[in-house]
Coordinates of N, CA and C in Angstrom, one line a residue:
M1 N 21.9 4.5 18.2 CA 21.5 3.2 17.7 C 20.0 3.1 17.5
W2 N 19.2 3.7 18.3 CA 17.8 3.7 18.1 C 17.3 4.4 16.9
K3 N 18.1 5.4 16.5 CA 17.7 6.1 15.2 C 17.9 5.2 14.0
K4 N 18.9 4.4 14.1 CA 19.2 3.5 13.0 C 18.1 2.4 12.9
I5 N 17.6 1.9 14.0 CA 16.5 1.0 14.0 C 15.2 1.6 13.6
R6 N 15.0 2.8 14.1 CA 13.8 3.5 13.8 C 13.7 3.8 12.3
R7 N 14.9 4.1 11.7 CA 15.0 4.4 10.2 C 14.5 3.3 9.4
L8 N 14.6 2.0 9.9 CA 14.2 0.9 9.1 C 12.7 0.9 8.9
F9 N 11.9 1.6 9.7 CA 10.5 1.5 9.7 C 9.9 2.8 9.1
V10 N 10.7 3.7 8.6 CA 10.2 5.0 8.1 C 10.4 4.9 6.6
I11 N 9.3 5.3 5.9 CA 9.3 5.4 4.4 C 9.7 6.8 4.0
K12 N 10.9 6.9 3.4 CA 11.4 8.2 3.0 C 11.3 8.6 1.5
T13 N 11.4 7.6 0.7 CA 11.4 7.9 -0.8 C 10.2 7.2 -1.4
K14 N 9.9 7.8 -2.6 CA 8.8 7.2 -3.4 C 9.1 5.8 -3.8
F15 N 10.3 5.5 -4.1 CA 10.7 4.1 -4.5 C 10.3 3.1 -3.4
E16 N 10.5 3.4 -2.1 CA 10.1 2.6 -1.0 C 8.6 2.5 -0.9
A17 N 7.9 3.5 -1.2 CA 6.4 3.5 -1.2 C 5.9 2.6 -2.3
F18 N 6.5 2.7 -3.5 CA 6.1 1.8 -4.6 C 6.4 0.4 -4.3
L19 N 7.5 0.1 -3.6 CA 7.8 -1.3 -3.3 C 6.8 -1.9 -2.3
I20 N 6.4 -1.1 -1.3 CA 5.4 -1.5 -0.3 C 4.1 -1.6 -1.0
T21 N 3.7 -0.7 -1.9 CA 2.4 -0.8 -2.6 C 2.4 -2.1 -3.4
Y22 N 3.5 -2.4 -4.1 CA 3.6 -3.6 -4.9 C 3.4 -4.9 -4.0
A23 N 4.0 -4.9 -2.9 CA 3.9 -6.1 -2.0 C 2.5 -6.2 -1.5
L24 N 1.9 -5.1 -1.1 CA 0.5 -5.1 -0.6 C -0.5 -5.5 -1.8
A25 N -0.2 -5.1 -3.0 CA -1.1 -5.4 -4.1 C -1.0 -6.9 -4.5
T26 N 0.2 -7.4 -4.3 CA 0.4 -8.9 -4.6 C -0.4 -9.7 -3.6
G27 N -0.4 -9.3 -2.4 CA -1.2 -10.0 -1.4 C -2.7 -9.8 -1.6
A28 N -3.0 -8.6 -2.0 CA -4.5 -8.3 -2.2 C -5.0 -9.1 -3.4
V29 N -4.2 -9.3 -4.4 CA -4.7 -10.1 -5.6 C -4.8 -11.5 -5.2
A30 N -3.9 -12.0 -4.4 CA -4.0 -13.4 -3.9 C -5.3 -13.6 -3.1
R31 N -5.5 -12.6 -2.2 CA -6.7 -12.7 -1.4 C -8.0 -12.6 -2.2
G32 N -7.9 -11.7 -3.2 CA -9.1 -11.5 -4.2 C -9.4 -12.8 -4.9
Q33 N -8.3 -13.5 -5.3 CA -8.6 -14.8 -6.0 C -9.3 -15.8 -5.1
H34 N -8.9 -15.8 -3.9 CA -9.6 -16.7 -2.9 C -11.1 -16.3 -2.8
Y35 N -11.3 -15.0 -2.8 CA -12.7 -14.5 -2.7 C -13.5 -14.9 -3.9
L36 N -12.9 -14.9 -5.1 CA -13.6 -15.3 -6.3 C -14.0 -16.8 -6.3
V37 N -13.1 -17.6 -5.6 CA -13.4 -19.0 -5.5 C -14.5 -19.3 -4.4
Q38 N -14.4 -18.6 -3.3 CA -15.3 -18.8 -2.2 C -16.7 -18.2 -2.5
Y39 N -16.7 -17.1 -3.1 CA -18.0 -16.4 -3.4 C -18.1 -16.2 -4.9
P40 N -18.6 -17.2 -5.6 CA -18.8 -17.0 -7.1 C -19.8 -16.0 -7.4
G41 N -19.7 -15.3 -8.5 CA -20.6 -14.3 -9.0 C -20.2 -12.9 -8.5
W42 N -21.3 -12.1 -8.4 CA -21.0 -10.7 -8.1 C -20.4 -10.4 -6.7
G43 N -20.7 -11.3 -5.8 CA -20.1 -11.1 -4.4 C -18.6 -11.2 -4.4
G44 N -18.1 -12.2 -5.1 CA -16.6 -12.4 -5.2 C -16.0 -11.2 -5.9
K45 N -16.6 -10.8 -7.0 CA -16.0 -9.7 -7.8 C -16.0 -8.4 -7.0
L46 N -17.1 -8.2 -6.3 CA -17.1 -6.9 -5.5 C -16.0 -7.0 -4.4
L47 N -15.9 -8.1 -3.7 CA -14.8 -8.2 -2.7 C -13.4 -8.1 -3.3
F48 N -13.2 -8.7 -4.5 CA -12.0 -8.5 -5.2 C -11.6 -7.1 -5.5
L49 N -12.6 -6.3 -6.0 CA -12.4 -4.9 -6.2 C -12.2 -4.1 -5.0
A50 N -12.9 -4.5 -3.9 CA -12.7 -3.8 -2.6 C -11.3 -3.9 -2.1
V51 N -10.8 -5.2 -2.1 CA -9.5 -5.4 -1.6 C -8.4 -4.7 -2.4
T52 N -8.5 -4.8 -3.7 CA -7.4 -4.2 -4.5 C -7.6 -2.7 -4.5
G53 N -8.8 -2.2 -4.5 CA -9.0 -0.7 -4.4 C -8.5 -0.1 -3.1
A54 N -8.6 -0.8 -2.0 CA -8.1 -0.4 -0.8 C -6.6 -0.2 -0.8
V55 N -5.9 -1.2 -1.5 CA -4.4 -1.1 -1.6 C -4.0 0.1 -2.4
F56 N -4.7 0.3 -3.5 CA -4.3 1.4 -4.4 C -4.6 2.8 -3.7
M57 N -5.6 2.8 -2.9 CA -5.9 4.1 -2.2 C -4.8 4.3 -1.1
A58 N -4.4 3.2 -0.4 CA -3.3 3.3 0.6 C -2.0 3.7 -0.1
G59 N -1.7 3.2 -1.3 CA -0.5 3.5 -2.0 C -0.5 5.0 -2.4
A60 N -1.6 5.5 -2.9 CA -1.7 6.9 -3.2 C -1.5 7.8 -2.0
K61 N -2.1 7.4 -0.9 CA -1.9 8.1 0.3 C -0.5 8.2 0.8
M62 N 0.3 7.1 0.7 CA 1.7 7.0 1.0 C 2.5 8.0 0.2
I63 N 2.2 7.9 -1.1 CA 3.0 8.8 -2.0 C 2.7 10.3 -1.8
E64 N 1.4 10.6 -1.5 CA 1.0 11.9 -1.2 C 1.7 12.4 0.1
A65 N 1.7 11.5 1.1 CA 2.4 11.9 2.3 C 3.9 12.1 2.2
I66 N 4.5 11.4 1.3 CA 5.9 11.6 1.1 C 6.1 13.0 0.4
D67 N 5.3 13.3 -0.6 CA 5.4 14.6 -1.2 C 5.2 15.7 -0.2
L68 N 4.1 15.6 0.6 CA 3.8 16.7 1.5 C 5.0 16.8 2.6
N69 N 5.5 15.7 3.0 CA 6.6 15.7 4.0 C 7.8 16.4 3.3
R70 N 8.1 16.2 2.1 CA 9.2 16.8 1.4 C 9.0 18.3 1.3
I71 N 7.8 18.7 1.1 CA 7.5 20.2 0.9 C 7.6 20.9 2.3
Y72 N 6.9 20.3 3.3 CA 6.8 21.0 4.5 C 7.8 20.7 5.6
S73 N 8.6 19.7 5.4 CA 9.6 19.3 6.4 C 10.9 20.0 6.2
S74 N 11.6 20.3 7.3 CA 12.8 21.0 7.3 C 14.0 20.0 7.2
E75 N 13.8 18.7 7.2 CA 14.9 17.7 7.2 C 15.5 17.6 5.8
Y76 N 14.8 18.0 4.7 CA 15.3 17.8 3.4 C 16.2 18.9 3.0

């Protein structure tokens, strides 16, 4: 039973990674819009870029980890 519950929190496919990246990016854009209102000018734009850039780097890292796990893991 614990394996089934643990499976819910493991990202196994690229599709799951893309869904998680999309959800994180949606939240990051909403946060970035608030930054643009709170900090007009260059400060808000830089914070917006930092928030969205962090999400895309995390998404790339998740996809890379799935590829490496598929190559080096014996479960597949």
